[in-house]
Amino acid sequence: MVGRELRHLRRYPLFLVASVALPVLMFVLFVYVFGEYVGAGLSETGSTSTYVDFLTPGILVMTVAAGALPSAVSVSTDMSEGIIDRFRTMPVARSAVLTGHVVGGIVRTLLSAILVTVVALLMGFRPVGNPLAWLGAAGMVLAFAFALTWLAVAIGLAAKTPTGANSAAQIISTVLPFVSSAFVPTESMATGVRWFAELQPFTPVVDSVRALLTGTPVGNNVIFALSWCFAIAFAGYAWGLRSFRATTA
């Protein structure tokens, strides 16, 4: 099943392109439209380059969401086209279907994250983290990709159509990053929005990656981020497994 998902990635590279296109477009727009203004607000000596360093971790986490959540459409398509019934007649473990989608989604997400990191470096991102910090940031990205991919698989199993799965996934991959610390500090938000932004999962994940790559204090962000990753992964796994058993019983 994992090989099947990887072959899909090779045969349909537009899946990977689509996962990268939106984050890169948002990156370019925010840097060249708001970069100087927001960068000046981040510090007295801030500039566009200051905003590039601030924005890159947010775009990286947004890329993780954009790369993981298309798995919802892929799973829903499999369920609606009857391919699952064909797998049931073959000598493969039932759990391999879900595992294949999760591993394939994580590979696609990590490739997207690497491409976006290269674009950020070309646009002036200058991280100061040591190799251990880079390893920690990569681990955080991997943990968030794992959690969101399981959530995407669960959404795909619960949705009645691929269109419905895509709509539900889009809310998570596009709305939540904007109401977080990905693009501007949460301190600049209105009280109610700030409260939501500081509690939702994207903010501690973005702040953790930003602190590790730019050398700012990490604080408790890593603990909150990993707690969110564990909670989302566990909920996605339990929800997905229950939906899969109910559908294929």
PDB file of C-alpha atoms in Angstrom:
ATOM      1  CA  MET A   1       0.000   0.000   0.000  1.00  0.00           C
ATOM      2  CA  VAL A   2       2.879   2.379   0.743  1.00  0.00           C
ATOM      3  CA  GLY A   3       4.357   1.617  -2.689  1.00  0.00           C
ATOM      4  CA  ARG A   4       0.994   2.364  -4.294  1.00  0.00           C
ATOM      5  CA  GLU A   5       0.886   5.797  -2.665  1.00  0.00           C
ATOM      6  CA  LEU A   6       4.468   6.574  -3.680  1.00  0.00           C
ATOM      7  CA  ARG A   7       3.705   5.562  -7.290  1.00  0.00           C
ATOM      8  CA  HIS A   8       0.734   7.947  -7.219  1.00  0.00           C
ATOM      9  CA  LEU A   9       3.113  10.710  -6.141  1.00  0.00           C
ATOM     10  CA  ARG A  10       5.422   9.926  -9.094  1.00  0.00           C
ATOM     11  CA  ARG A  11       2.598   9.614 -11.619  1.00  0.00           C
ATOM     12  CA  TYR A  12       0.707  12.704 -10.445  1.00  0.00           C
ATOM     13  CA  PRO A  13       3.383  15.284  -9.543  1.00  0.00           C
ATOM     14  CA  LEU A  14       0.705  18.005  -9.613  1.00  0.00           C
ATOM     15  CA  PHE A  15      -0.312  16.775  -6.144  1.00  0.00           C
ATOM     16  CA  LEU A  16       3.125  17.844  -4.904  1.00  0.00           C
ATOM     17  CA  VAL A  17       3.060  21.071  -6.929  1.00  0.00           C
ATOM     18  CA  ALA A  18      -0.350  21.994  -5.509  1.00  0.00           C
ATOM     19  CA  SER A  19       0.925  21.407  -1.969  1.00  0.00           C
ATOM     20  CA  VAL A  20       3.825  23.797  -2.551  1.00  0.00           C
ATOM     21  CA  ALA A  21       2.174  26.415  -4.782  1.00  0.00           C
ATOM     22  CA  LEU A  22      -0.167  28.036  -2.231  1.00  0.00           C
ATOM     23  CA  PRO A  23       2.418  28.393   0.594  1.00  0.00           C
ATOM     24  CA  VAL A  24       5.040  29.796  -1.812  1.00  0.00           C
ATOM     25  CA  LEU A  25       2.495  32.228  -3.297  1.00  0.00           C
ATOM     26  CA  MET A  26       1.490  33.392   0.197  1.00  0.00           C
ATOM     27  CA  PHE A  27       5.169  33.716   1.118  1.00  0.00           C
ATOM     28  CA  VAL A  28       5.941  35.945  -1.875  1.00  0.00           C
ATOM     29  CA  LEU A  29       2.818  38.082  -1.403  1.00  0.00           C
ATOM     30  CA  PHE A  30       3.318  38.689   2.311  1.00  0.00           C
ATOM     31  CA  VAL A  31       7.045  39.425   1.973  1.00  0.00           C
ATOM     32  CA  TYR A  32       6.750  41.853  -0.936  1.00  0.00           C
ATOM     33  CA  VAL A  33       3.421  43.469   0.029  1.00  0.00           C
ATOM     34  CA  PHE A  34       3.589  43.613   3.830  1.00  0.00           C
ATOM     35  CA  GLY A  35       7.231  42.724   4.535  1.00  0.00           C
ATOM     36  CA  GLU A  36       8.647  46.202   5.164  1.00  0.00           C
ATOM     37  CA  TYR A  37       5.648  47.369   7.219  1.00  0.00           C
ATOM     38  CA  VAL A  38       5.368  44.243   9.404  1.00  0.00           C
ATOM     39  CA  GLY A  39       9.154  43.933   9.705  1.00  0.00           C
ATOM     40  CA  ALA A  40       9.356  47.485  11.068  1.00  0.00           C
ATOM     41  CA  GLY A  41       6.708  46.563  13.639  1.00  0.00           C
ATOM     42  CA  LEU A  42       8.645  43.527  14.862  1.00  0.00           C
ATOM     43  CA  SER A  43      11.578  45.605  16.127  1.00  0.00           C
ATOM     44  CA  GLU A  44      13.012  49.130  15.915  1.00  0.00           C
ATOM     45  CA  THR A  45      15.567  48.019  13.328  1.00  0.00           C
ATOM     46  CA  GLY A  46      13.220  45.608  11.588  1.00  0.00           C
ATOM     47  CA  SER A  47      12.971  45.420   7.804  1.00  0.00           C
ATOM     48  CA  THR A  48      11.799  43.053   5.089  1.00  0.00           C
ATOM     49  CA  SER A  49      14.593  40.619   5.945  1.00  0.00           C
ATOM     50  CA  THR A  50      13.384  40.612   9.569  1.00  0.00           C
ATOM     51  CA  TYR A  51       9.930  39.626   8.391  1.00  0.00           C
ATOM     52  CA  VAL A  52      11.348  36.867   6.149  1.00  0.00           C
ATOM     53  CA  ASP A  53      12.970  35.286   9.213  1.00  0.00           C
ATOM     54  CA  PHE A  54       9.713  35.647  11.180  1.00  0.00           C
ATOM     55  CA  LEU A  55       7.457  34.406   8.380  1.00  0.00           C
ATOM     56  CA  THR A  56       9.414  31.358   7.161  1.00  0.00           C
ATOM     57  CA  PRO A  57       8.526  29.019  10.085  1.00  0.00           C
ATOM     58  CA  GLY A  58       4.845  29.963   9.677  1.00  0.00           C
ATOM     59  CA  ILE A  59       4.910  29.220   5.955  1.00  0.00           C
ATOM     60  CA  LEU A  60       6.716  25.954   6.677  1.00  0.00           C
ATOM     61  CA  VAL A  61       3.967  24.813   9.052  1.00  0.00           C
ATOM     62  CA  MET A  62       1.315  25.991   6.581  1.00  0.00           C
ATOM     63  CA  THR A  63       3.051  23.813   3.973  1.00  0.00           C
ATOM     64  CA  VAL A  64       2.772  20.830   6.304  1.00  0.00           C
ATOM     65  CA  ALA A  65      -0.984  21.371   6.506  1.00  0.00           C
ATOM     66  CA  ALA A  66      -1.305  21.860   2.744  1.00  0.00           C
ATOM     67  CA  GLY A  67       0.688  18.673   2.113  1.00  0.00           C
ATOM     68  CA  ALA A  68      -1.020  16.452   4.681  1.00  0.00           C
ATOM     69  CA  LEU A  69      -4.681  17.247   4.258  1.00  0.00           C
ATOM     70  CA  PRO A  70      -5.043  16.221   0.549  1.00  0.00           C
ATOM     71  CA  SER A  71      -4.879  12.692   1.958  1.00  0.00           C
ATOM     72  CA  ALA A  72      -8.528  13.274   2.908  1.00  0.00           C
ATOM     73  CA  VAL A  73      -9.471  13.513  -0.770  1.00  0.00           C
ATOM     74  CA  SER A  74      -7.350  10.490  -1.683  1.00  0.00           C
ATOM     75  CA  VAL A  75      -8.945   8.317   1.009  1.00  0.00           C
ATOM     76  CA  SER A  76     -12.470   9.484   0.175  1.00  0.00           C
ATOM     77  CA  THR A  77     -11.848   8.735  -3.511  1.00  0.00           C
ATOM     78  CA  ASP A  78     -10.726   5.195  -2.669  1.00  0.00           C
ATOM     79  CA  MET A  79     -13.827   4.652  -0.554  1.00  0.00           C
ATOM     80  CA  SER A  80     -16.245   6.014  -3.171  1.00  0.00           C
ATOM     81  CA  GLU A  81     -14.701   4.122  -6.123  1.00  0.00           C
ATOM     82  CA  GLY A  82     -14.884   0.721  -4.463  1.00  0.00           C
ATOM     83  CA  ILE A  83     -11.142   0.039  -4.514  1.00  0.00           C
ATOM     84  CA  ILE A  84     -11.351  -0.881  -0.818  1.00  0.00           C
ATOM     85  CA  ASP A  85     -13.669  -3.803  -1.672  1.00  0.00           C
ATOM     86  CA  ARG A  86     -11.051  -5.039  -4.156  1.00  0.00           C
ATOM     87  CA  PHE A  87      -8.322  -4.850  -1.502  1.00  0.00           C
ATOM     88  CA  ARG A  88     -10.489  -6.958   0.818  1.00  0.00           C
ATOM     89  CA  THR A  89     -10.288  -9.834  -1.684  1.00  0.00           C
ATOM     90  CA  MET A  90      -6.480  -9.622  -1.753  1.00  0.00           C
ATOM     91  CA  PRO A  91      -4.037 -11.104   0.792  1.00  0.00           C
ATOM     92  CA  VAL A  92      -3.214  -7.767   2.450  1.00  0.00           C
ATOM     93  CA  ALA A  93      -3.823  -6.622   6.003  1.00  0.00           C
ATOM     94  CA  ARG A  94      -6.819  -4.317   6.364  1.00  0.00           C
ATOM     95  CA  SER A  95      -4.716  -1.866   8.356  1.00  0.00           C
ATOM     96  CA  ALA A  96      -2.282  -1.587   5.411  1.00  0.00           C
ATOM     97  CA  VAL A  97      -4.800   0.554   3.510  1.00  0.00           C
ATOM     98  CA  LEU A  98      -4.762   3.309   6.120  1.00  0.00           C
ATOM     99  CA  THR A  99      -1.039   2.937   6.827  1.00  0.00           C
ATOM    100  CA  GLY A 100      -0.252   3.327   3.125  1.00  0.00           C
ATOM    101  CA  HIS A 101      -2.186   6.590   2.943  1.00  0.00           C
ATOM    102  CA  VAL A 102      -0.491   7.929   6.095  1.00  0.00           C
ATOM    103  CA  VAL A 103       3.064   7.089   4.988  1.00  0.00           C
ATOM    104  CA  GLY A 104       2.429   8.376   1.456  1.00  0.00           C
ATOM    105  CA  GLY A 105       0.969  11.618   2.845  1.00  0.00           C
ATOM    106  CA  ILE A 106       3.935  12.144   5.173  1.00  0.00           C
ATOM    107  CA  VAL A 107       6.447  11.613   2.336  1.00  0.00           C
ATOM    108  CA  ARG A 108       4.577  14.138   0.152  1.00  0.00           C
ATOM    109  CA  THR A 109       4.474  16.616   3.043  1.00  0.00           C
ATOM    110  CA  LEU A 110       8.182  16.346   3.810  1.00  0.00           C
ATOM    111  CA  LEU A 111       9.098  16.834   0.125  1.00  0.00           C
ATOM    112  CA  SER A 112       6.904  19.951   0.068  1.00  0.00           C
ATOM    113  CA  ALA A 113       8.533  21.271   3.252  1.00  0.00           C
ATOM    114  CA  ILE A 114      12.025  20.778   1.795  1.00  0.00           C
ATOM    115  CA  LEU A 115      11.087  22.654  -1.402  1.00  0.00           C
ATOM    116  CA  VAL A 116       9.585  25.558   0.571  1.00  0.00           C
ATOM    117  CA  THR A 117      12.681  25.733   2.794  1.00  0.00           C
ATOM    118  CA  VAL A 118      14.866  26.042  -0.313  1.00  0.00           C
ATOM    119  CA  VAL A 119      12.642  28.856  -1.634  1.00  0.00           C
ATOM    120  CA  ALA A 120      12.852  30.634   1.749  1.00  0.00           C
ATOM    121  CA  LEU A 121      16.650  30.414   1.769  1.00  0.00           C
ATOM    122  CA  LEU A 122      16.735  31.872  -1.755  1.00  0.00           C
ATOM    123  CA  MET A 123      14.490  34.747  -0.596  1.00  0.00           C
ATOM    124  CA  GLY A 124      16.794  35.671   2.265  1.00  0.00           C
ATOM    125  CA  PHE A 125      15.880  33.431   5.192  1.00  0.00           C
ATOM    126  CA  ARG A 126      18.944  33.266   7.428  1.00  0.00           C
ATOM    127  CA  PRO A 127      18.447  30.779  10.295  1.00  0.00           C
ATOM    128  CA  VAL A 128      20.949  30.828  13.161  1.00  0.00           C
ATOM    129  CA  GLY A 129      20.055  27.480  14.728  1.00  0.00           C
ATOM    130  CA  ASN A 130      22.786  24.867  15.165  1.00  0.00           C
ATOM    131  CA  PRO A 131      22.466  21.324  13.707  1.00  0.00           C
ATOM    132  CA  LEU A 132      20.735  20.127  16.886  1.00  0.00           C
ATOM    133  CA  ALA A 133      18.159  22.924  16.559  1.00  0.00           C
ATOM    134  CA  TRP A 134      17.583  22.017  12.891  1.00  0.00           C
ATOM    135  CA  LEU A 135      17.075  18.409  13.939  1.00  0.00           C
ATOM    136  CA  GLY A 136      14.554  19.518  16.564  1.00  0.00           C
ATOM    137  CA  ALA A 137      12.687  21.678  14.036  1.00  0.00           C
ATOM    138  CA  ALA A 138      12.600  18.788  11.550  1.00  0.00           C
ATOM    139  CA  GLY A 139      11.268  16.492  14.263  1.00  0.00           C
ATOM    140  CA  MET A 140       8.521  18.988  15.100  1.00  0.00           C
ATOM    141  CA  VAL A 141       7.554  19.251  11.417  1.00  0.00           C
ATOM    142  CA  LEU A 142       7.477  15.442  11.157  1.00  0.00           C
ATOM    143  CA  ALA A 143       5.340  15.094  14.303  1.00  0.00           C
ATOM    144  CA  PHE A 144       2.837  17.695  13.042  1.00  0.00           C
ATOM    145  CA  ALA A 145       2.742  16.068   9.591  1.00  0.00           C
ATOM    146  CA  PHE A 146       2.052  12.681  11.203  1.00  0.00           C
ATOM    147  CA  ALA A 147      -0.780  14.118  13.316  1.00  0.00           C
ATOM    148  CA  LEU A 148      -2.432  16.076  10.486  1.00  0.00           C
ATOM    149  CA  THR A 149      -2.172  13.144   8.069  1.00  0.00           C
ATOM    150  CA  TRP A 150      -4.036  10.846  10.467  1.00  0.00           C
ATOM    151  CA  LEU A 151      -6.657  13.589  10.888  1.00  0.00           C
ATOM    152  CA  ALA A 152      -6.919  13.869   7.094  1.00  0.00           C
ATOM    153  CA  VAL A 153      -7.370  10.106   6.733  1.00  0.00           C
ATOM    154  CA  ALA A 154     -10.172  10.214   9.322  1.00  0.00           C
ATOM    155  CA  ILE A 155     -11.872  13.113   7.507  1.00  0.00           C
ATOM    156  CA  GLY A 156     -11.641  11.212   4.213  1.00  0.00           C
ATOM    157  CA  LEU A 157     -13.250   8.127   5.751  1.00  0.00           C
ATOM    158  CA  ALA A 158     -16.050  10.121   7.377  1.00  0.00           C
ATOM    159  CA  ALA A 159     -16.846  12.310   4.339  1.00  0.00           C
ATOM    160  CA  LYS A 160     -19.516  11.068   1.954  1.00  0.00           C
ATOM    161  CA  THR A 161     -17.794  12.480  -1.144  1.00  0.00           C
ATOM    162  CA  PRO A 162     -14.273  13.644  -2.137  1.00  0.00           C
ATOM    163  CA  THR A 163     -15.693  17.163  -2.518  1.00  0.00           C
ATOM    164  CA  GLY A 164     -16.917  17.115   1.066  1.00  0.00           C
ATOM    165  CA  ALA A 165     -13.546  15.815   2.262  1.00  0.00           C
ATOM    166  CA  ASN A 166     -11.742  18.589   0.373  1.00  0.00           C
ATOM    167  CA  SER A 167     -13.988  21.293   1.869  1.00  0.00           C
ATOM    168  CA  ALA A 168     -13.409  20.070   5.430  1.00  0.00           C
ATOM    169  CA  ALA A 169      -9.658  19.800   4.899  1.00  0.00           C
ATOM    170  CA  GLN A 170      -9.438  23.286   3.362  1.00  0.00           C
ATOM    171  CA  ILE A 171     -10.873  24.868   6.503  1.00  0.00           C
ATOM    172  CA  ILE A 172      -8.032  23.394   8.552  1.00  0.00           C
ATOM    173  CA  SER A 173      -5.210  23.979   6.059  1.00  0.00           C
ATOM    174  CA  THR A 174      -6.063  27.586   5.151  1.00  0.00           C
ATOM    175  CA  VAL A 175      -8.114  29.182   7.949  1.00  0.00           C
ATOM    176  CA  LEU A 176      -6.240  28.012  11.063  1.00  0.00           C
ATOM    177  CA  PRO A 177      -2.767  29.180   9.863  1.00  0.00           C
ATOM    178  CA  PHE A 178      -4.120  32.718   9.385  1.00  0.00           C
ATOM    179  CA  VAL A 179      -5.539  32.803  12.932  1.00  0.00           C
ATOM    180  CA  SER A 180      -2.196  31.879  14.487  1.00  0.00           C
ATOM    181  CA  SER A 181       1.272  33.361  14.951  1.00  0.00           C
ATOM    182  CA  ALA A 182       2.281  32.273  11.422  1.00  0.00           C
ATOM    183  CA  PHE A 183       1.970  35.706   9.769  1.00  0.00           C
ATOM    184  CA  VAL A 184       1.909  38.270  12.598  1.00  0.00           C
ATOM    185  CA  PRO A 185       2.537  38.129  16.357  1.00  0.00           C
ATOM    186  CA  THR A 186      -0.555  37.187  18.338  1.00  0.00           C
ATOM    187  CA  GLU A 187      -0.001  40.303  20.498  1.00  0.00           C
ATOM    188  CA  SER A 188      -1.199  42.440  17.569  1.00  0.00           C
ATOM    189  CA  MET A 189      -4.588  40.673  17.370  1.00  0.00           C
ATOM    190  CA  ALA A 190      -7.900  41.666  18.952  1.00  0.00           C
ATOM    191  CA  THR A 191      -8.519  40.105  22.364  1.00  0.00           C
ATOM    192  CA  GLY A 192     -10.940  37.343  21.296  1.00  0.00           C
ATOM    193  CA  VAL A 193      -8.929  36.404  18.212  1.00  0.00           C
ATOM    194  CA  ARG A 194      -5.710  36.473  20.218  1.00  0.00           C
ATOM    195  CA  TRP A 195      -7.189  34.114  22.814  1.00  0.00           C
ATOM    196  CA  PHE A 196      -8.167  31.629  20.084  1.00  0.00           C
ATOM    197  CA  ALA A 197      -4.844  32.004  18.252  1.00  0.00           C
ATOM    198  CA  GLU A 198      -2.788  31.264  21.353  1.00  0.00           C
ATOM    199  CA  LEU A 199      -4.810  28.149  22.220  1.00  0.00           C
ATOM    200  CA  GLN A 200      -5.121  26.492  18.816  1.00  0.00           C
ATOM    201  CA  PRO A 201      -2.442  23.961  17.698  1.00  0.00           C
ATOM    202  CA  PHE A 202      -0.762  25.904  14.893  1.00  0.00           C
ATOM    203  CA  THR A 203       0.601  28.646  17.176  1.00  0.00           C
ATOM    204  CA  PRO A 204       2.790  26.504  19.511  1.00  0.00           C
ATOM    205  CA  VAL A 205       4.046  24.477  16.532  1.00  0.00           C
ATOM    206  CA  VAL A 206       4.987  27.647  14.588  1.00  0.00           C
ATOM    207  CA  ASP A 207       6.545  29.255  17.681  1.00  0.00           C
ATOM    208  CA  SER A 208       8.579  26.102  18.396  1.00  0.00           C
ATOM    209  CA  VAL A 209       9.994  25.893  14.860  1.00  0.00           C
ATOM    210  CA  ARG A 210      10.640  29.670  14.863  1.00  0.00           C
ATOM    211  CA  ALA A 211      12.477  29.544  18.178  1.00  0.00           C
ATOM    212  CA  LEU A 212      14.619  26.581  17.126  1.00  0.00           C
ATOM    213  CA  LEU A 213      15.616  28.082  13.756  1.00  0.00           C
ATOM    214  CA  THR A 214      16.039  31.727  14.773  1.00  0.00           C
ATOM    215  CA  GLY A 215      17.582  31.209  18.200  1.00  0.00           C
ATOM    216  CA  THR A 216      14.838  32.816  20.295  1.00  0.00           C
ATOM    217  CA  PRO A 217      13.730  31.281  23.650  1.00  0.00           C
ATOM    218  CA  VAL A 218      11.649  28.120  23.213  1.00  0.00           C
ATOM    219  CA  GLY A 219       9.804  28.294  26.541  1.00  0.00           C
ATOM    220  CA  ASN A 220       6.930  25.853  26.943  1.00  0.00           C
ATOM    221  CA  ASN A 221       6.018  25.931  23.253  1.00  0.00           C
ATOM    222  CA  VAL A 222       7.581  22.541  22.500  1.00  0.00           C
ATOM    223  CA  ILE A 223       5.578  20.879  25.292  1.00  0.00           C
ATOM    224  CA  PHE A 224       2.312  22.446  24.079  1.00  0.00           C
ATOM    225  CA  ALA A 225       3.124  21.633  20.443  1.00  0.00           C
ATOM    226  CA  LEU A 226       3.931  17.978  21.105  1.00  0.00           C
ATOM    227  CA  SER A 227       0.825  17.656  23.293  1.00  0.00           C
ATOM    228  CA  TRP A 228      -1.288  18.961  20.416  1.00  0.00           C
ATOM    229  CA  CYS A 229       0.446  16.591  17.963  1.00  0.00           C
ATOM    230  CA  PHE A 230      -0.225  13.603  20.224  1.00  0.00           C
ATOM    231  CA  ALA A 231      -3.876  14.603  20.775  1.00  0.00           C
ATOM    232  CA  ILE A 232      -4.563  15.172  17.056  1.00  0.00           C
ATOM    233  CA  ALA A 233      -2.801  11.948  16.018  1.00  0.00           C
ATOM    234  CA  PHE A 234      -4.631   9.874  18.630  1.00  0.00           C
ATOM    235  CA  ALA A 235      -8.024  11.422  17.769  1.00  0.00           C
ATOM    236  CA  GLY A 236      -7.413  10.974  14.031  1.00  0.00           C
ATOM    237  CA  TYR A 237      -6.278   7.380  14.459  1.00  0.00           C
ATOM    238  CA  ALA A 238      -9.237   6.410  16.706  1.00  0.00           C
ATOM    239  CA  TRP A 239     -11.775   8.235  14.509  1.00  0.00           C
ATOM    240  CA  GLY A 240     -10.302   6.824  11.298  1.00  0.00           C
ATOM    241  CA  LEU A 241     -10.106   3.260  12.566  1.00  0.00           C
ATOM    242  CA  ARG A 242     -13.696   3.385  13.801  1.00  0.00           C
ATOM    243  CA  SER A 243     -14.953   4.807  10.494  1.00  0.00           C
ATOM    244  CA  PHE A 244     -12.951   2.259   8.485  1.00  0.00           C
ATOM    245  CA  ARG A 245     -14.324  -0.678  10.461  1.00  0.00           C
ATOM    246  CA  ALA A 246     -17.890   0.641  10.174  1.00  0.00           C
ATOM    247  CA  THR A 247     -17.536   1.166   6.419  1.00  0.00           C
ATOM    248  CA  THR A 248     -15.903  -2.167   5.606  1.00  0.00           C
ATOM    249  CA  ALA A 249     -17.813  -4.362   8.079  1.00  0.00           C
TER     250      ALA A 249
END
